[in-house]
PDB file of C-alpha atoms in Angstrom:
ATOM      1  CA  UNK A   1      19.237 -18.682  17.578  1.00  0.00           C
ATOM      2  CA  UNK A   2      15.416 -19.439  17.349  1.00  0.00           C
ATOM      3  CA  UNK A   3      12.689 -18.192  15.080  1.00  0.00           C
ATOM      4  CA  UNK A   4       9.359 -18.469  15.143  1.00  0.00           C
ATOM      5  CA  UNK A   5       7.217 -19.100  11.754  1.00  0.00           C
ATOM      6  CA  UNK A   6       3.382 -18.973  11.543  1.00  0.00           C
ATOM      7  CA  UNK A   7       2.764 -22.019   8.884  1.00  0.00           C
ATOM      8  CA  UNK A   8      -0.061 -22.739   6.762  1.00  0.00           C
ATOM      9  CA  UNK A   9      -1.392 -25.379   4.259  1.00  0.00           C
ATOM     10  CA  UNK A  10      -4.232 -24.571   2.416  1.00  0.00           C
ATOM     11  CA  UNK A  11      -5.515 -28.092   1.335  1.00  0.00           C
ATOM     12  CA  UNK A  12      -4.526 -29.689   4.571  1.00  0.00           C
ATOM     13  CA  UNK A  13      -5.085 -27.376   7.536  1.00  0.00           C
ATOM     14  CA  UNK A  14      -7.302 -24.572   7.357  1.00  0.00           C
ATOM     15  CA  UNK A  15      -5.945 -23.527  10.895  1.00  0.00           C
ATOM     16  CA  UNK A  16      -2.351 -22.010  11.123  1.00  0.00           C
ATOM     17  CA  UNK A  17      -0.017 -23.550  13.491  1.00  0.00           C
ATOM     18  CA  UNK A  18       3.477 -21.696  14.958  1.00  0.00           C
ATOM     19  CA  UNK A  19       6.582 -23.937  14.429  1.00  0.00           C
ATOM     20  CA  UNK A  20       9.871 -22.813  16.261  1.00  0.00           C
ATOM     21  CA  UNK A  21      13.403 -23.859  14.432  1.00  0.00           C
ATOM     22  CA  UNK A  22      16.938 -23.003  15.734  1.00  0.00           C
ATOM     23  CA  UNK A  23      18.914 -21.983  12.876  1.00  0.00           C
ATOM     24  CA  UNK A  24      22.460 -20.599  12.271  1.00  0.00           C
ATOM     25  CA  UNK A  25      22.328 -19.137   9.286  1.00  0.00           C
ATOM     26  CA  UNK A  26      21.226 -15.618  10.761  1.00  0.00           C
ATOM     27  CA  UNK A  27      22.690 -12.568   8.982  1.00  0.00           C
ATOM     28  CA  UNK A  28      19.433 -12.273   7.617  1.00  0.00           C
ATOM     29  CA  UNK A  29      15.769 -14.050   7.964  1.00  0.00           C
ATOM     30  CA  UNK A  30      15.977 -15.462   4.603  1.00  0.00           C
ATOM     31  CA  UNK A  31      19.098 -16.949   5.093  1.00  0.00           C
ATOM     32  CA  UNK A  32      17.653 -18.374   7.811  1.00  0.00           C
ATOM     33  CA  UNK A  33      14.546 -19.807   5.682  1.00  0.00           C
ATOM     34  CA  UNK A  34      16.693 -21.162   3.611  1.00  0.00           C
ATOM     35  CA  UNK A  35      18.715 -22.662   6.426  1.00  0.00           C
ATOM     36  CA  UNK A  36      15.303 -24.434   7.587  1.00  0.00           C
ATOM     37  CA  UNK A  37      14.055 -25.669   4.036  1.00  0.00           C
ATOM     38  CA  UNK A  38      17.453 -27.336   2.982  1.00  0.00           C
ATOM     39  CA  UNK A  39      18.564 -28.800   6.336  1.00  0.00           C
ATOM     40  CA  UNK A  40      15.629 -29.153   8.678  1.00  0.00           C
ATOM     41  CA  UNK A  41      11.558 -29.076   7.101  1.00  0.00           C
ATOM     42  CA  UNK A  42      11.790 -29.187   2.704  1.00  0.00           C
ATOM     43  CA  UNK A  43       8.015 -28.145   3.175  1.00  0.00           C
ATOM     44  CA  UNK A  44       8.617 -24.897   4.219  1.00  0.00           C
ATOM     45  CA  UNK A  45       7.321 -22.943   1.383  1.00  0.00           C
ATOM     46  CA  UNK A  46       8.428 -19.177   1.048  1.00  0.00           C
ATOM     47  CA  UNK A  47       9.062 -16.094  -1.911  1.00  0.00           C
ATOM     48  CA  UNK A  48      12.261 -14.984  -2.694  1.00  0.00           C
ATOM     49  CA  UNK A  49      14.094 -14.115  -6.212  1.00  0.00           C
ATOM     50  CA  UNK A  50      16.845 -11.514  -6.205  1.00  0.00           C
ATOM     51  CA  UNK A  51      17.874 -11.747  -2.475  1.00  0.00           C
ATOM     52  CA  UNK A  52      19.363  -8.070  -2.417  1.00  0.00           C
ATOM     53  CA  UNK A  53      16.040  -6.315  -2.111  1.00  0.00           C
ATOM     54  CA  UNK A  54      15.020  -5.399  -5.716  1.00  0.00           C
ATOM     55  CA  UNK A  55      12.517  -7.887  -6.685  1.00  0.00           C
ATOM     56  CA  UNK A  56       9.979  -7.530  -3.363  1.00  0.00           C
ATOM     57  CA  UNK A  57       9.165 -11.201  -3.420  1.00  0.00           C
ATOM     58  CA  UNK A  58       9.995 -12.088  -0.031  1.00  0.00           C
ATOM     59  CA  UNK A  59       8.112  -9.567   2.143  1.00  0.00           C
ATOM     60  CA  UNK A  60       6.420 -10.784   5.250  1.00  0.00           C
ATOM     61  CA  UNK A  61       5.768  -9.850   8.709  1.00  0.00           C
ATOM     62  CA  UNK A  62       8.714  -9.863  11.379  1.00  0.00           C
ATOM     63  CA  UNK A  63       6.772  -9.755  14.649  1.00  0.00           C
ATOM     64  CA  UNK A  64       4.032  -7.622  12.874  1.00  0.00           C
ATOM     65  CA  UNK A  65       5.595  -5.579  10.861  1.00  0.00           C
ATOM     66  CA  UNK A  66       6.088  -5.572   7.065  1.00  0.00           C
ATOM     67  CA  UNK A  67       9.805  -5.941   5.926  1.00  0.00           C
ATOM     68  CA  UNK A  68      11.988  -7.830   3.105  1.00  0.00           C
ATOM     69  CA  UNK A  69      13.050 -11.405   4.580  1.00  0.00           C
ATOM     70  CA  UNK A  70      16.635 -10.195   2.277  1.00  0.00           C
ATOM     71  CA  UNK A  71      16.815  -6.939   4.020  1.00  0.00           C
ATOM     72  CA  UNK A  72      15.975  -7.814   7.738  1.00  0.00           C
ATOM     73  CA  UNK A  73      18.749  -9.316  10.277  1.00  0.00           C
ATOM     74  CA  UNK A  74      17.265 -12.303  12.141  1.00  0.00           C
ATOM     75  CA  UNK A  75      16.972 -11.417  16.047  1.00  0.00           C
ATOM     76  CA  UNK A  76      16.785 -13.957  18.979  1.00  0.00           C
ATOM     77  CA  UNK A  77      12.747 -15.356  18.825  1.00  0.00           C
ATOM     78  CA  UNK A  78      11.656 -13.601  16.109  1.00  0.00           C
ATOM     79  CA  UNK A  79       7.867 -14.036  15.065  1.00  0.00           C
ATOM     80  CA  UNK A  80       7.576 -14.693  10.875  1.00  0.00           C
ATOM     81  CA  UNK A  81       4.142 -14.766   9.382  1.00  0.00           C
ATOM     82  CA  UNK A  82       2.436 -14.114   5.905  1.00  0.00           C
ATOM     83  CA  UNK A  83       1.654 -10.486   5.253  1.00  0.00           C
ATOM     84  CA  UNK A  84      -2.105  -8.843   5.758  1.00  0.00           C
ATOM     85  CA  UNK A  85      -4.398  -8.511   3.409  1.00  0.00           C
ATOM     86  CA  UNK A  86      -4.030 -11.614   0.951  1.00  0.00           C
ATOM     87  CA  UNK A  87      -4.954 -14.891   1.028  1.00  0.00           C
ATOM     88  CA  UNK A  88      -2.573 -17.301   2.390  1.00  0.00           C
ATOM     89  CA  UNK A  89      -1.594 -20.046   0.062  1.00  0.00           C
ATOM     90  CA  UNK A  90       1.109 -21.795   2.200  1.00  0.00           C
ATOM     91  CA  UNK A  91       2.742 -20.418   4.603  1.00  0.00           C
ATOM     92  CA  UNK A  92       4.439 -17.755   3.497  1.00  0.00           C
ATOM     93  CA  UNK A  93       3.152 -17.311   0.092  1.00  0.00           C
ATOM     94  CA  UNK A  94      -0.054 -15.436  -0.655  1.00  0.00           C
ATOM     95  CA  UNK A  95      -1.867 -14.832  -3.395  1.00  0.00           C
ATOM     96  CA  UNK A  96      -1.349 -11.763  -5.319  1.00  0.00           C
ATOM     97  CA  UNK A  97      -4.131 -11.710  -8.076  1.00  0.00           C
ATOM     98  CA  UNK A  98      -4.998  -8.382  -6.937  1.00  0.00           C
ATOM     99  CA  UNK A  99      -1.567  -6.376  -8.062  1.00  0.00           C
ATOM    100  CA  UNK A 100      -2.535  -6.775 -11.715  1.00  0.00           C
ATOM    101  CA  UNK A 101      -6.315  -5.594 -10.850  1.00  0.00           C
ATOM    102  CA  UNK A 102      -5.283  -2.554  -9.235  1.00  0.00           C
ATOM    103  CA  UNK A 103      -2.814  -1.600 -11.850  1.00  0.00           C
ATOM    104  CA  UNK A 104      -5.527  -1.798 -14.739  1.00  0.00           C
ATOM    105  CA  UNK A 105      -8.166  -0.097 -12.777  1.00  0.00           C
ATOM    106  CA  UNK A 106      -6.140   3.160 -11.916  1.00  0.00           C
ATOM    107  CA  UNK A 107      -4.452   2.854 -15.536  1.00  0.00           C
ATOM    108  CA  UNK A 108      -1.014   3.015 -14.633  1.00  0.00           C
ATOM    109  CA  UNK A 109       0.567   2.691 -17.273  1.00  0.00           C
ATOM    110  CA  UNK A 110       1.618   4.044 -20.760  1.00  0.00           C
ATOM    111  CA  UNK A 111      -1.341   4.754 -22.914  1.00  0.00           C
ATOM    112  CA  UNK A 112      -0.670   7.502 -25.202  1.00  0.00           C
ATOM    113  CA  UNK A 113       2.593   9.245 -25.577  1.00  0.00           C
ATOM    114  CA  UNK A 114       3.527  12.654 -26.211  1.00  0.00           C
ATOM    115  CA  UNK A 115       5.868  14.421 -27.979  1.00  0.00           C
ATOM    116  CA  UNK A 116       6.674  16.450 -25.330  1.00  0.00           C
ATOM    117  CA  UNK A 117      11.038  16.925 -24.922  1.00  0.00           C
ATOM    118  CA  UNK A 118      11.672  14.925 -21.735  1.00  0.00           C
ATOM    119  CA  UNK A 119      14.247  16.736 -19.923  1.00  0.00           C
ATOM    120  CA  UNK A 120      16.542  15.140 -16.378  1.00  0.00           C
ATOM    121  CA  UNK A 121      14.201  17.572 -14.148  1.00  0.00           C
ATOM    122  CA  UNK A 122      11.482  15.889 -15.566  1.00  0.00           C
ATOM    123  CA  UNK A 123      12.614  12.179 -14.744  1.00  0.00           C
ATOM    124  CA  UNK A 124      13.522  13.683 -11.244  1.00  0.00           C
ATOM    125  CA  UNK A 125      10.133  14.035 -10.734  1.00  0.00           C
ATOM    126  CA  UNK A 126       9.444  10.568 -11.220  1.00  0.00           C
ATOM    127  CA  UNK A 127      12.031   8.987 -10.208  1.00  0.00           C
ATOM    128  CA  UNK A 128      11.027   8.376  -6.776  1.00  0.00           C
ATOM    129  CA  UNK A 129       7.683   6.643  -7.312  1.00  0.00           C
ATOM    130  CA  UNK A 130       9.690   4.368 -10.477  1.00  0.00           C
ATOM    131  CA  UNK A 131      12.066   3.333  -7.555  1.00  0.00           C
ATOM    132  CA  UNK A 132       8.957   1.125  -6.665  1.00  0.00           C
ATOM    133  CA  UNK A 133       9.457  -2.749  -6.472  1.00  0.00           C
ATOM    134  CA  UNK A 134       5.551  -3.874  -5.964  1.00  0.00           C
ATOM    135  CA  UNK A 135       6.775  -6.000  -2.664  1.00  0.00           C
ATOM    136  CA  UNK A 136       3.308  -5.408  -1.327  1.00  0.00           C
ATOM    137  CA  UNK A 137       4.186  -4.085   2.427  1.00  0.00           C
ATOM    138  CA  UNK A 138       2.324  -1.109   1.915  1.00  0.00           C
ATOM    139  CA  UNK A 139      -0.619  -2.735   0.357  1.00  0.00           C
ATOM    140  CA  UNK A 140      -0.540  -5.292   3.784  1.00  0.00           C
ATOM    141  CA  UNK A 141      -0.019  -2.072   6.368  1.00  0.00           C
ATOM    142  CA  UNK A 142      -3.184  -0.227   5.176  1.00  0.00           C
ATOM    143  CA  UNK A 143      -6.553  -0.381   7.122  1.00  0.00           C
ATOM    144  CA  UNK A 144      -8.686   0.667   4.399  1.00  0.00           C
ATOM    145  CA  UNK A 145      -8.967  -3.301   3.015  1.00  0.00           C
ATOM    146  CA  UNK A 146      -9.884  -4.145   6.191  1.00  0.00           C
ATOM    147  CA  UNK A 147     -13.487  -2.343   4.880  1.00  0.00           C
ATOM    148  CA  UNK A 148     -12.578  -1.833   1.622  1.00  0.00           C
ATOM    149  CA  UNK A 149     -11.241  -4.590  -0.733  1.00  0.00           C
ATOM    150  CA  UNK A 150     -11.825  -2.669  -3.679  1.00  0.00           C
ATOM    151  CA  UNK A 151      -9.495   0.009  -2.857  1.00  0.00           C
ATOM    152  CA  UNK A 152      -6.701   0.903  -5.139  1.00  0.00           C
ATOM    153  CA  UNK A 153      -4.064   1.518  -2.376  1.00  0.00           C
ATOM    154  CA  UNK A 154      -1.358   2.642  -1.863  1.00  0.00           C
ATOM    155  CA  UNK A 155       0.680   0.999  -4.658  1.00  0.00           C
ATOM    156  CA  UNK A 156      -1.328   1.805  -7.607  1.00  0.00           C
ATOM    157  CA  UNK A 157      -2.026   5.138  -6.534  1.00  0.00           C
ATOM    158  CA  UNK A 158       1.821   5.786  -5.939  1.00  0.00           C
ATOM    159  CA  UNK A 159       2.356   4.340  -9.461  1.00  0.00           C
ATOM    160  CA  UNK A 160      -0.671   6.991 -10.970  1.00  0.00           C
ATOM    161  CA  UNK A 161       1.355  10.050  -9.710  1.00  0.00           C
ATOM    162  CA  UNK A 162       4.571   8.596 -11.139  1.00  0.00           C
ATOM    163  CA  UNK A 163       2.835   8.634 -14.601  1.00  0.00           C
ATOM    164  CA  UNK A 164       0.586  11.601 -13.832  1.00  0.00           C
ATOM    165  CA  UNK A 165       3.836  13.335 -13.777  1.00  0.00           C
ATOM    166  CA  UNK A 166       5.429  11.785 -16.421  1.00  0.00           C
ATOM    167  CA  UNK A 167       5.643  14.467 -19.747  1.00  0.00           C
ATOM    168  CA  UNK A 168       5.464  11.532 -21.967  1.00  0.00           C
ATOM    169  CA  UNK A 169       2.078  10.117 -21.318  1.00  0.00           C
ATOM    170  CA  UNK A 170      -0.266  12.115 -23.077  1.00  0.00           C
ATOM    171  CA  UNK A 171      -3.473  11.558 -21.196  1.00  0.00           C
ATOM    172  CA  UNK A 172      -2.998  11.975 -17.824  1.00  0.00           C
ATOM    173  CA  UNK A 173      -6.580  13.328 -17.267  1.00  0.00           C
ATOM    174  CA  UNK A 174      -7.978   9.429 -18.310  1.00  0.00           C
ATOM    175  CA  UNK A 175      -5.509   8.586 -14.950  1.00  0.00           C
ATOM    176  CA  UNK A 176      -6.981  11.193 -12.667  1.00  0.00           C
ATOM    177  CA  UNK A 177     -10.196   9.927 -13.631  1.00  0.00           C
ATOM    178  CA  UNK A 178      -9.519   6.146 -13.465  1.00  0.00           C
ATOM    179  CA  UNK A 179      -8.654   6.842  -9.499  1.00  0.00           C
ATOM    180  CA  UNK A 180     -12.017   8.964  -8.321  1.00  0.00           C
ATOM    181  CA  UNK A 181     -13.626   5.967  -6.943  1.00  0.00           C
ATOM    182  CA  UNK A 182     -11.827   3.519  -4.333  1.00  0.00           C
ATOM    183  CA  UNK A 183      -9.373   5.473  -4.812  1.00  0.00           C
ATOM    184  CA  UNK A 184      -7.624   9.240  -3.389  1.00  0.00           C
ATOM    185  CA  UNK A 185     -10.292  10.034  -1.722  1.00  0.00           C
ATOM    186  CA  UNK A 186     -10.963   6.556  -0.003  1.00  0.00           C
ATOM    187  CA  UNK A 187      -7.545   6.729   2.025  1.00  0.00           C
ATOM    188  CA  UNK A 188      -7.137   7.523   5.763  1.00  0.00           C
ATOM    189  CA  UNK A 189      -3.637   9.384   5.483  1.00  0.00           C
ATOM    190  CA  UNK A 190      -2.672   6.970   8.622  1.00  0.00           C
ATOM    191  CA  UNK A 191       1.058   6.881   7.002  1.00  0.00           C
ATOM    192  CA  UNK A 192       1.530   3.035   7.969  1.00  0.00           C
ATOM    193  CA  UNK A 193       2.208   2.749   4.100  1.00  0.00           C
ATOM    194  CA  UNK A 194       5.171   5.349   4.225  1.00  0.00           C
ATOM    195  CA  UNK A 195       6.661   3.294   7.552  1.00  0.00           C
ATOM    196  CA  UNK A 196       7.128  -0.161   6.196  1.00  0.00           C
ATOM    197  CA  UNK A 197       7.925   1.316   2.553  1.00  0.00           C
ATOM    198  CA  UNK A 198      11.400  -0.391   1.756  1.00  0.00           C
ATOM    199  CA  UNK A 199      12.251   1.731  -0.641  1.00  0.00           C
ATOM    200  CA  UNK A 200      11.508   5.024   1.288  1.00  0.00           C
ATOM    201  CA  UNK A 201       8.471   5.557  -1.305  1.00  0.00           C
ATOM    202  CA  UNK A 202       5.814   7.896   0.407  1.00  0.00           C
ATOM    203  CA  UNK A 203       2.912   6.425  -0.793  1.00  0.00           C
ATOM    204  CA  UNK A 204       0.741   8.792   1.888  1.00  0.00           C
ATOM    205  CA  UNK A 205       2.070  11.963   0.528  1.00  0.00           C
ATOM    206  CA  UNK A 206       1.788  10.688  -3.056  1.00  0.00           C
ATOM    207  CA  UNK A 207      -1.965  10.532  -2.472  1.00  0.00           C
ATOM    208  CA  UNK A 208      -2.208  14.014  -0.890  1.00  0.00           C
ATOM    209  CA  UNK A 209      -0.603  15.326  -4.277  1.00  0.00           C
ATOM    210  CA  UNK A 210      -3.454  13.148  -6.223  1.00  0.00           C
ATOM    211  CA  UNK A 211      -5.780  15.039  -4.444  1.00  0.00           C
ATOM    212  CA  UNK A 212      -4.486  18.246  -5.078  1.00  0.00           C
ATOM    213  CA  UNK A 213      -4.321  17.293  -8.890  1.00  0.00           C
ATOM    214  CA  UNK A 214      -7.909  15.931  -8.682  1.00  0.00           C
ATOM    215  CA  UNK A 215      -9.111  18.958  -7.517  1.00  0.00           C
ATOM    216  CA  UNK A 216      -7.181  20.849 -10.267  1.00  0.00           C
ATOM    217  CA  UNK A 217      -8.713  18.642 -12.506  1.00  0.00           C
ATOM    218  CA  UNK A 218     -12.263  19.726 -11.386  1.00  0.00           C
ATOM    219  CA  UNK A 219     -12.905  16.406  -9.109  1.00  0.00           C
ATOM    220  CA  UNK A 220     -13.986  16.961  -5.609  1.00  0.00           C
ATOM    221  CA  UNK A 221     -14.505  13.964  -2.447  1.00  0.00           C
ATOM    222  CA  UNK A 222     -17.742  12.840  -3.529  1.00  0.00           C
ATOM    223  CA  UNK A 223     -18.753  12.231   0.689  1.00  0.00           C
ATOM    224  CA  UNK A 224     -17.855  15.254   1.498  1.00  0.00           C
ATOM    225  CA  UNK A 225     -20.109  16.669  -0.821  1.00  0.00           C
ATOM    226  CA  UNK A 226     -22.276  14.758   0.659  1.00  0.00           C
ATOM    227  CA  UNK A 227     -21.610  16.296   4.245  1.00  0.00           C
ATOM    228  CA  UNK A 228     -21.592  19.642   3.400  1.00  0.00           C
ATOM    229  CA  UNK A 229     -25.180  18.935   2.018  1.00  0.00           C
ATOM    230  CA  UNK A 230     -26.630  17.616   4.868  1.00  0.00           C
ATOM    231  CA  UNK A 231     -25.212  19.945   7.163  1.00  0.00           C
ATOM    232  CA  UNK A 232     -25.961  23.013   5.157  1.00  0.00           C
ATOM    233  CA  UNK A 233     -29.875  21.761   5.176  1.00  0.00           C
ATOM    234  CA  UNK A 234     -30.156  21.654   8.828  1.00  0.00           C
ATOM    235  CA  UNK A 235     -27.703  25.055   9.263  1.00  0.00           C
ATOM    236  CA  UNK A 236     -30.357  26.941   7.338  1.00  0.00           C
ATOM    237  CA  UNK A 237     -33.645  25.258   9.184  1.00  0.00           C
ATOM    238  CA  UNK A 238     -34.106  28.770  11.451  1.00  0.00           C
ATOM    239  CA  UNK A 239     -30.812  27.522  14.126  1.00  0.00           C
ATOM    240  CA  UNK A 240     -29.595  31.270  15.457  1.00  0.00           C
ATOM    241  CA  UNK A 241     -25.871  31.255  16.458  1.00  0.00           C
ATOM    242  CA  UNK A 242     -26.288  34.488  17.887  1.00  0.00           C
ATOM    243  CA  UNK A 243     -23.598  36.406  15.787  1.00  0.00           C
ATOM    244  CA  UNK A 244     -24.348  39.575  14.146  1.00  0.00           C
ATOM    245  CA  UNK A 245     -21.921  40.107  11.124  1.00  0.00           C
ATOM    246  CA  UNK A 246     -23.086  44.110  10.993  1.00  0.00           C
ATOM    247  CA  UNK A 247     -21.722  44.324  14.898  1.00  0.00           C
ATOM    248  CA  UNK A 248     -22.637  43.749  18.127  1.00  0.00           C
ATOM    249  CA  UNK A 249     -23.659  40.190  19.889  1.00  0.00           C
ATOM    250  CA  UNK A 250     -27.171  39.066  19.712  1.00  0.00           C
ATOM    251  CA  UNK A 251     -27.730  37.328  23.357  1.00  0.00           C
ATOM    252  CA  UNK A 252     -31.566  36.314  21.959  1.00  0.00           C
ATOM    253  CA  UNK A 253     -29.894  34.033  19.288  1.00  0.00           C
ATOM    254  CA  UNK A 254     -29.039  31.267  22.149  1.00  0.00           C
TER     255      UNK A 254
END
């Protein structure tokens, strides 16, 4: 069977180059990168830790779409390539300085617990956003960084609702907060996060529900503010739709 790898080398080559391998080793496409590093090219560099898709550190794109090298069955001429939104450090390794950033800024973690009596329904609640594995296919799906690099993503905001939710941390409000700006209100709802998620996270609904709780909070989507501002402004400048609330239709209004 053959598969194709986009390859890299950042102190060599600053162009990437496609390499084709036949390989045997095909029940999955990291058995087949391992296949290709120990028998046929040592230099091929690649992620991988666990290899029963728990650890995320092998994602990358099968003919353009995010997936777990661990997870994914190899099929005949199959295109490998880093994932979006990273820098590539060698082939399939990128560089992923910006999971920690994100994290901080939208303060997703523990800061300051309760007392609160944390029942099972509450760790129901968050036991779907815990189930994530940071493999980064969400955060290389979304269009936002394409003009955005600053925004918090899908990941991070996924991991705010998990502890906006959870009874024990204290100050949830210093979370809502943290995620006003390149954040909730900054995504497209396009859903490509939700598609690739492995671990049938739904990062896009997630959001929605930060929204919902922003609002709550007393927050509001500082451009639409905006809008409604400008369009209110020219609305009341004398423009006469012709409707008469008291009755009737007004013909002179258009």
């Amino acid at each position: 069977m053959k598969i194709k790898i986009k390859r890299f080398d950042l102190e060599k080559n600053p162009h990437q180059k496609t390499e084709e391998f036949k390989v045997t080793h095909n029940e999955t496409i990291l058995d087949s990168l391992i296949e290709i590093k120990t028998q046929q090219d040592n230099t091929l560099t690649y992620r991988c830790g666990c290899r029963t898709g728990v650890c995320g550190s092998c994602a990358i794109k099968v003919n353009g779409v995010e997936k777990l090298a661990c997870k994914t069955q190899l099929n005949e001429n199959d295109l490998i390539e880093a994932i979006n939104n990273s820098k590539v450090l060698r082939d399939l390794v990128v560089d992923l300085s910006h999971e920690e950033k994100f994290l901080k800024n939208s303060k997703t973690y523990l800061k300051k617990q309760s007392n609160e009596k944390v029942t099972s329904k509450d760790v129901k609640l968050i036991d779907v956003q815990s189930n994530c594995i940071l493999c980064q296919n969400c955060f290389s799906s979304c269009p936002v960084y394409e003009v955005n690099k600053e925004f918090l993503g899908p990941y991070a905001l996924t991991r705010a609702l998990r502890y906006v939710n959870d009874k024990k941390e204290a100050n949830t409000l210093d979370i809502i907060n943290s995620i006003q700006d390149n954040g909730v209100w900054d995504c497209t709802l396009c859903g490509n996060c939700t598609l690739v998620c492995p671990q049938f996270i739904d990062p896009k609904t997630d959001i929605m529900n930060l929204r919902m709780k922003s609002v709550q909070a007393g927050f509001e989507d500082k451009s639409f503010a905006q809008f409604n501002q400008g369009f209110d402004s020219g609305f009341d400048s004398g423009f006469d739709t012709g409707f008469n609330p008291s009755g009737g239709f007004n013909p002179n209004g258009f």
